[in-house]
Tab-separated table of C-alpha atoms and ligand atoms in Angstrom:
chain	number	residue	atom	x	y	z
G	199	MET	CA	142.474	65.838	104.633
G	200	ARG	CA	142.347	66.213	108.634
G	201	SER	CA	139.076	66.039	110.114
G	202	ALA	CA	137.447	65.178	113.683
G	203	THR	CA	133.969	65.200	115.173
G	204	ALA	CA	133.349	66.179	118.846
G	205	ARG	CA	130.049	66.198	120.614
G	206	ALA	CA	129.587	68.584	123.587
G	207	HIS	CA	126.557	68.750	125.954
G	208	SER	CA	124.907	72.152	126.650
G	209	ASN	CA	125.100	73.343	130.367
G	210	ILE	CA	122.894	75.457	132.654
G	211	ALA	CA	124.509	77.650	135.058
G	212	LEU	CA	122.998	77.248	138.612
G	213	VAL	CA	125.122	80.338	139.684
G	214	LYS	CA	125.398	82.661	136.451
G	215	TYR	CA	127.944	84.339	134.582
G	216	TRP	CA	126.960	87.729	133.419
G	217	GLY	CA	129.158	90.403	132.579
G	218	LYS	CA	132.593	90.778	131.273
G	219	ARG	CA	135.943	91.938	132.695
G	220	ASP	CA	137.588	92.197	129.363
G	221	ALA	CA	135.438	92.146	126.316
G	222	GLU	CA	138.116	91.417	123.818
G	223	LEU	CA	139.603	88.465	125.409
G	224	ASN	CA	135.819	87.377	126.729
G	225	ILE	CA	137.013	87.199	130.252
G	226	PRO	CA	134.269	86.836	132.628
G	227	ALA	CA	133.585	89.307	135.449
G	228	VAL	CA	132.135	86.655	137.643
G	229	GLY	CA	132.834	82.939	138.163
G	230	SER	CA	129.827	80.490	137.443
G	231	ILE	CA	128.816	77.061	138.102
G	232	SER	CA	127.002	74.659	135.905
G	233	MET	CA	125.351	71.300	135.589
G	234	THR	CA	126.091	69.882	132.258
G	235	LEU	CA	122.700	68.634	130.360
G	236	SER	CA	122.309	64.807	129.727
G	237	GLY	CA	119.896	65.314	126.873
G	238	PHE	CA	121.014	68.621	124.815
G	239	HIS	CA	124.192	68.505	122.680
G	240	THR	CA	125.880	69.827	119.730
G	241	THR	CA	127.841	67.653	117.442
G	242	THR	CA	130.536	69.300	115.173
G	243	THR	CA	132.678	68.041	112.674
G	244	ILE	CA	135.399	69.963	111.086
G	245	THR	CA	137.556	69.434	107.968
G	246	GLU	CA	140.222	71.360	106.548
G	247	HIS	CA	139.894	72.416	102.921
G	248	ASP	CA	141.587	74.389	100.104
G	249	LEU	CA	139.261	77.174	99.688
G	250	ASP	CA	140.498	80.506	101.153
G	251	GLU	CA	137.412	81.076	103.258
G	252	ASP	CA	135.660	78.926	106.218
G	253	ILE	CA	132.592	77.419	105.418
G	254	VAL	CA	129.850	76.709	108.062
G	255	PHE	CA	126.894	74.404	108.019
G	256	LEU	CA	124.067	74.262	110.559
G	257	ASP	CA	121.690	71.230	110.501
G	258	GLY	CA	122.980	70.498	106.863
G	259	SER	CA	122.210	73.639	105.335
G	260	PRO	CA	124.545	76.758	104.969
G	261	ALA	CA	124.636	78.489	108.378
G	262	PRO	CA	123.235	82.109	108.761
G	263	SER	CA	125.669	84.867	107.807
G	264	ALA	CA	125.713	85.874	111.538
G	265	MET	CA	126.827	82.270	112.682
G	266	THR	CA	129.316	81.998	109.711
G	267	GLU	CA	130.899	85.123	110.603
G	268	ARG	CA	131.019	84.412	114.200
G	269	THR	CA	132.695	81.072	113.615
G	270	ALA	CA	135.020	82.502	110.977
G	271	ARG	CA	136.093	84.856	113.586
G	272	TYR	CA	136.779	82.233	116.272
G	273	LEU	CA	138.442	80.007	114.023
G	274	ASP	CA	140.963	83.002	113.366
G	275	LEU	CA	141.617	83.276	116.974
G	276	LEU	CA	142.264	79.466	117.183
G	277	ARG	CA	144.382	79.654	114.061
G	278	LYS	CA	146.504	82.564	115.712
G	279	ARG	CA	146.876	80.953	118.956
G	280	THR	CA	147.747	77.635	117.742
G	281	GLY	CA	149.728	78.183	114.503
G	282	VAL	CA	147.268	76.152	112.512
G	283	ALA	CA	146.843	77.867	108.900
G	284	ARG	CA	144.158	75.745	107.101
G	285	ARG	CA	140.677	77.166	106.558
G	286	ILE	CA	138.025	74.750	107.716
G	287	ARG	CA	134.470	73.309	106.812
G	288	THR	CA	132.473	72.939	109.842
G	289	GLU	CA	129.225	71.034	110.004
G	290	THR	CA	127.200	71.565	113.176
G	291	THR	CA	123.951	69.917	114.462
G	292	ASN	CA	122.159	70.749	117.438
G	293	ASN	CA	119.379	68.568	119.026
G	294	PHE	CA	117.628	71.444	120.326
G	295	PRO	CA	116.628	75.352	119.188
G	296	THR	CA	119.776	77.581	118.478
G	297	ALA	CA	120.392	80.794	120.126
G	298	SER	CA	117.383	81.325	122.121
G	299	GLY	CA	118.853	80.880	125.673
G	300	LEU	CA	119.304	77.102	125.624
G	301	ALA	CA	123.168	77.477	125.809
G	302	SER	CA	123.812	76.534	122.095
G	303	SER	CA	126.760	78.758	122.018
G	304	ALA	CA	128.012	76.923	125.016
G	305	SER	CA	127.921	73.440	123.546
G	306	GLY	CA	128.827	74.819	120.018
G	307	PHE	CA	132.130	76.192	121.088
G	308	ALA	CA	133.087	73.472	123.359
G	309	ALA	CA	132.549	70.878	120.390
G	310	LEU	CA	134.325	73.331	117.942
G	311	ALA	CA	137.282	73.733	120.244
G	312	THR	CA	137.456	70.021	121.054
G	313	ALA	CA	137.194	68.927	117.590
G	314	PHE	CA	140.046	71.418	116.379
G	315	ASN	CA	142.259	70.149	118.933
G	316	ALA	CA	141.811	66.510	117.848
G	317	ALA	CA	141.810	67.309	114.143
G	318	PHE	CA	145.180	69.198	114.630
G	319	ASP	CA	146.646	66.781	117.032
G	320	LEU	CA	147.422	69.787	119.173
G	321	GLY	CA	147.376	67.955	122.402
G	322	LEU	CA	146.019	70.745	124.732
G	323	ASP	CA	145.383	69.972	128.137
G	324	PRO	CA	141.819	70.839	129.588
G	325	ARG	CA	142.820	73.957	130.841
G	326	ARG	CA	144.275	75.292	127.561
G	327	LEU	CA	141.427	73.930	125.801
G	328	GLY	CA	138.945	75.902	128.204
G	329	ILE	CA	140.895	78.935	127.663
G	330	LEU	CA	140.477	78.584	123.699
G	331	ALA	CA	136.650	77.578	124.316
G	332	ARG	CA	136.123	80.900	126.274
G	333	LEU	CA	137.303	83.091	123.425
G	334	GLY	CA	134.155	81.822	121.742
G	335	SER	CA	131.978	81.845	124.646
G	336	GLY	CA	132.167	82.487	128.217
G	337	SER	CA	129.944	79.574	129.170
G	338	ALA	CA	131.687	77.269	126.714
G	339	PRO	CA	134.376	76.095	128.988
G	340	ARG	CA	131.885	74.525	131.120
G	341	SER	CA	130.686	72.162	128.451
G	342	LEU	CA	133.874	70.523	128.401
G	343	PHE	CA	133.025	68.568	131.660
G	344	ALA	CA	130.680	66.316	132.988
G	345	GLY	CA	128.394	66.778	135.888
G	346	PHE	CA	128.825	69.996	137.983
G	347	VAL	CA	131.537	72.464	136.832
G	348	GLU	CA	132.835	75.708	137.803
G	349	MET	CA	134.333	78.540	135.553
G	350	LEU	CA	136.850	80.619	137.323
G	351	ALA	CA	136.962	84.434	136.447
G	352	GLY	CA	140.549	84.543	137.357
G	353	ARG	CA	142.411	87.766	137.936
G	354	ASN	CA	145.056	87.928	135.373
G	355	GLU	CA	144.681	90.480	132.414
G	356	ASP	CA	145.729	88.040	130.033
G	357	GLY	CA	143.212	85.695	130.898
G	358	GLU	CA	145.122	82.569	131.710
G	359	ASP	CA	143.553	82.000	134.859
G	360	ALA	CA	139.925	81.926	133.276
G	361	PHE	CA	139.121	78.663	132.604
G	362	ALA	CA	136.520	75.621	133.874
G	363	VAL	CA	137.206	73.120	136.315
G	364	PRO	CA	135.310	69.754	137.281
G	365	LEU	CA	133.456	70.125	140.721
G	366	ALA	CA	131.847	66.579	140.535
G	367	PRO	CA	131.251	63.965	138.475
G	368	GLN	CA	127.995	62.924	136.425
G	369	ASP	CA	127.113	60.075	139.231
G	370	HIS	CA	127.866	62.508	142.185
G	371	TRP	CA	124.410	63.398	142.623
G	372	ASP	CA	121.204	62.366	140.812
G	373	ILE	CA	119.008	65.544	140.525
G	374	ARG	CA	117.065	66.644	137.618
G	375	LEU	CA	117.080	70.166	135.775
G	376	LEU	CA	113.876	70.651	133.555
G	377	VAL	CA	113.816	72.938	130.685
G	378	ALA	CA	110.487	74.240	129.989
G	379	VAL	CA	110.851	75.347	126.458
G	380	ASN	CA	108.654	78.158	125.443
G	381	GLY	CA	109.001	79.742	122.068
G	382	SER	CA	112.094	79.197	119.731
G	383	ALA	CA	112.394	82.664	118.412
G	384	THR	CA	116.220	83.902	118.267
G	385	LYS	CA	116.431	86.369	121.205
G	386	LYS	CA	116.651	90.451	120.256
G	387	VAL	CA	119.476	91.047	122.477
G	388	GLY	CA	122.179	88.754	122.780
G	389	SER	CA	124.092	87.951	125.604
G	390	THR	CA	127.422	90.258	124.842
G	391	LYS	CA	125.210	93.168	124.204
G	392	GLY	CA	123.025	92.267	127.216
G	393	MET	CA	125.887	92.193	129.519
G	394	GLU	CA	127.764	95.140	128.136
G	395	ARG	CA	124.423	97.209	128.579
G	396	THR	CA	123.813	95.963	132.185
G	397	ARG	CA	127.373	96.720	133.204
G	398	GLU	CA	127.216	100.470	131.771
G	399	THR	CA	123.782	101.483	132.620
G	400	SER	CA	122.019	99.196	135.340
G	401	PRO	CA	122.105	100.846	138.703
G	402	TYR	CA	122.099	97.031	140.168
G	403	TRP	CA	125.465	96.039	138.761
G	404	ASP	CA	127.373	96.574	141.956
G	405	ALA	CA	124.922	94.667	143.657
G	406	TRP	CA	124.914	91.691	141.200
G	407	ILE	CA	128.713	91.350	141.527
G	408	ALA	CA	128.490	91.523	145.318
G	409	THR	CA	125.993	88.814	145.879
G	410	HIS	CA	127.303	86.638	143.403
G	411	ALA	CA	130.669	85.758	145.198
G	412	LYS	CA	128.426	84.610	148.162
G	413	ASP	CA	126.195	82.494	145.823
G	414	LEU	CA	129.223	80.779	144.424
G	415	ASP	CA	130.561	79.715	148.022
G	416	ALA	CA	126.900	78.430	148.822
G	417	ALA	CA	126.580	76.367	145.645
G	418	ARG	CA	129.908	74.782	145.836
G	419	ARG	CA	129.082	73.705	149.274
G	420	ALA	CA	125.644	72.592	148.427
G	421	ILE	CA	127.079	70.528	145.598
G	422	ARG	CA	129.752	68.944	147.710
G	423	ASP	CA	127.060	67.961	150.512
G	424	ARG	CA	124.413	67.067	147.955
G	425	ASN	CA	122.068	69.735	149.859
G	426	PHE	CA	119.112	70.256	147.376
G	427	GLU	CA	117.460	73.114	149.118
G	428	LEU	CA	120.695	75.080	149.296
G	429	LEU	CA	121.529	74.621	145.846
G	430	GLY	CA	118.067	75.424	144.730
G	431	LYS	CA	117.629	78.537	146.663
G	432	THR	CA	120.928	79.843	145.555
G	433	ALA	CA	120.388	79.108	142.032
G	434	GLU	CA	116.947	80.706	141.827
G	435	ALA	CA	118.071	83.945	144.115
G	436	ASP	CA	121.123	84.215	141.681
G	437	ALA	CA	119.217	83.936	138.560
G	438	LEU	CA	116.569	86.427	139.790
G	439	ALA	CA	119.307	88.995	140.966
G	440	MET	CA	120.796	88.802	137.479
G	441	HIS	CA	117.665	89.324	135.649
G	442	ALA	CA	116.722	92.297	138.063
G	443	ALA	CA	119.975	93.937	137.226
G	444	ILE	CA	119.487	93.190	133.436
G	445	MET	CA	115.914	94.403	133.485
G	446	ALA	CA	117.016	97.788	135.227
G	447	SER	CA	119.312	98.568	132.353
G	448	ARG	CA	118.786	101.781	130.444
G	449	PRO	CA	117.056	101.021	128.089
G	450	SER	CA	115.811	98.013	129.713
G	451	VAL	CA	116.502	94.336	128.327
G	452	LEU	CA	113.655	91.908	128.999
G	453	TYR	CA	114.226	88.200	128.339
G	454	TRP	CA	110.954	87.139	129.663
G	455	ASN	CA	107.515	86.560	127.976
G	456	PRO	CA	104.130	85.992	129.809
G	457	THR	CA	104.801	82.106	129.591
G	458	THR	CA	107.983	82.887	131.580
G	459	LEU	CA	106.172	84.495	134.349
G	460	GLU	CA	103.317	81.707	134.324
G	461	CYS	CA	106.462	79.138	134.797
G	462	ILE	CA	107.644	81.244	137.777
G	463	ARG	CA	104.296	81.346	139.437
G	464	THR	CA	103.815	77.623	138.972
G	465	VAL	CA	107.248	76.763	140.702
G	466	PHE	CA	106.425	79.132	143.488
G	467	ASP	CA	103.170	77.302	143.860
G	468	LEU	CA	104.639	73.962	143.652
G	469	ARG	CA	106.854	74.840	146.325
G	470	GLU	CA	104.227	76.251	148.753
G	471	SER	CA	102.317	72.983	148.146
G	472	GLY	CA	105.261	70.866	149.608
G	473	VAL	CA	107.098	70.196	146.402
G	474	PRO	CA	110.938	71.192	146.589
G	475	CYS	CA	111.761	72.691	143.109
G	476	TYR	CA	113.577	75.722	142.004
G	477	LEU	CA	113.952	77.639	138.809
G	478	THR	CA	116.879	79.500	136.835
G	479	ILE	CA	116.623	81.698	133.696
G	480	ASP	CA	119.216	82.622	131.222
G	481	ALA	CA	119.004	85.223	128.497
G	482	GLY	CA	115.814	83.824	127.102
G	483	PRO	CA	112.155	83.228	127.915
G	484	HIS	CA	112.787	79.650	128.913
G	485	VAL	CA	112.430	78.633	132.452
G	486	LYS	CA	114.662	75.644	133.767
G	487	VAL	CA	113.848	73.858	136.993
G	488	LEU	CA	115.703	72.084	139.438
G	489	ALA	CA	113.780	68.907	140.872
G	490	LEU	CA	114.507	65.979	142.704
G	491	PRO	CA	114.059	62.551	140.610
G	492	GLU	CA	111.047	61.480	142.742
G	493	HIS	CA	109.359	64.779	141.722
G	494	SER	CA	110.545	65.257	138.343
G	495	ASP	CA	107.315	63.717	136.597
G	496	GLN	CA	105.081	65.921	138.854
G	497	VAL	CA	106.868	69.148	138.159
G	498	ALA	CA	107.082	68.479	134.377
G	499	LYS	CA	103.443	67.705	134.242
G	500	ARG	CA	102.628	71.021	135.869
G	501	LEU	CA	104.789	72.661	133.604
G	502	ARG	CA	103.343	71.132	130.315
G	503	GLU	CA	99.835	72.283	131.169
G	504	ILE	CA	101.064	76.096	130.933
G	505	ASN	CA	99.913	77.649	127.852
G	506	GLY	CA	102.620	78.566	125.670
G	507	VAL	CA	105.058	75.912	127.176
G	508	ALA	CA	106.159	73.970	123.955
G	509	GLY	CA	107.782	70.995	125.587
G	510	VAL	CA	109.573	70.285	128.899
G	511	TYR	CA	112.893	68.312	128.774
G	512	PRO	CA	114.076	66.652	131.887
G	513	HIS	CA	117.934	66.259	132.151
G	514	ARG	CA	120.146	64.325	134.419
G	515	PRO	CA	123.754	65.558	135.070
G	516	GLY	CA	125.376	64.876	131.417
G	517	PRO	CA	128.886	63.954	130.129
G	518	GLY	CA	131.567	66.112	129.113
G	519	ALA	CA	132.829	66.672	125.555
G	520	ALA	CA	134.227	63.957	123.707
G	521	ILE	CA	135.506	62.982	120.180
G	522	ILE	CA	133.303	60.669	118.237
G	523	PRO	CA	135.596	58.195	116.554
G	524	SER	CA	133.220	56.587	114.116
G	525	GLU	CA	132.348	59.631	112.598
G	526	GLY	CA	136.088	60.848	111.913
G	527	GLY	CA	138.670	61.313	114.685
G	528	SER	CA	142.004	62.642	113.776
G	529	THR	CA	142.871	61.370	110.473
G	530	SER	CA	146.076	63.159	109.903
E	66	LIG	O1	128.312	82.323	127.048
E	66	LIG	P1	127.321	83.141	126.442
E	66	LIG	O2	127.792	84.355	126.060
E	66	LIG	O3	126.055	82.806	125.957
E	66	LIG	O4	126.297	83.910	127.903
E	66	LIG	C1	125.628	83.046	129.042
E	66	LIG	C2	124.987	83.626	129.826
E	66	LIG	C3	123.650	83.026	130.755
E	66	LIG	O5	123.481	82.077	129.943
E	66	LIG	C4	122.692	84.008	131.020
E	66	LIG	C5	124.612	82.758	131.866
E	66	LIG	C6	125.466	81.501	131.983
E	66	LIG	O6	126.099	81.474	133.070
E	66	LIG	O7	125.413	80.599	131.211
């Protein structure tokens, strides 16, 4: 039985992906730039089997039906594109809450694509692997790489130029991203639905697209030059522009809760008191805060004091996706 285990770390976009230019091929409307996280990861083992359907386990129990269906649909795409015919047992574990804006889909699909490539000895290069990971989730290709990563939106209709590329390795820059977890409820409007509604109904969709290109340029420069203020300001403004566009959808989509707002206020206050820190927020209530190593403890302490914050997890730039040989590797 061919089998492989892969681990991929989650990533947080500093310049966000929001919107698809092709929903079927899952091609993003905009590029994005992320930091891979050192502490949150997904570990996935896939094993071929003789049953006539795919089986999915999450954290040791049969996965919820929505996850099983999404995984099986994704495996169908992988099989179609690679010629692999076998049905598969997928066992996946996250060391962080699933589907609540903590990028479990990014690390999940990156781990799954990486394990699939290894189990069936496909020998896909990073570009092809990125294209396959993208079919699962638009943020997944970024989790293939360590450190700082750019996802290219590309221009081609077939999406063959929409994949991730590394911008700078893990040890390029020691900065911290503090994830303030605030509730673990599964989000009401998933990112795909939220993106479609924003594109179709938000009066700020065009403005979002227009500002975004400049944010990508600025973030690329900021990472290259290790310019913390430029990266922070860009990341924060980009995320708030995205949420403004999302909130203005009709009907509105709101990923925040009162604790989210408390965290935002706290970051603004910290900055006013002379502590450089900047926030970003994904399709969920958690606030992620960029800080320099020397301010990380102080920022984490302030965030932990906020009513409703369940935990604050500081991350350094993390590693890229990899096969875990001891638990499997290719055994074909
Ligand atoms: O990859 P998805 O479908 O989970 O979308 C990710 C969307 C954001 O997290 C809000 C932004 C991003 O670039 O990760």
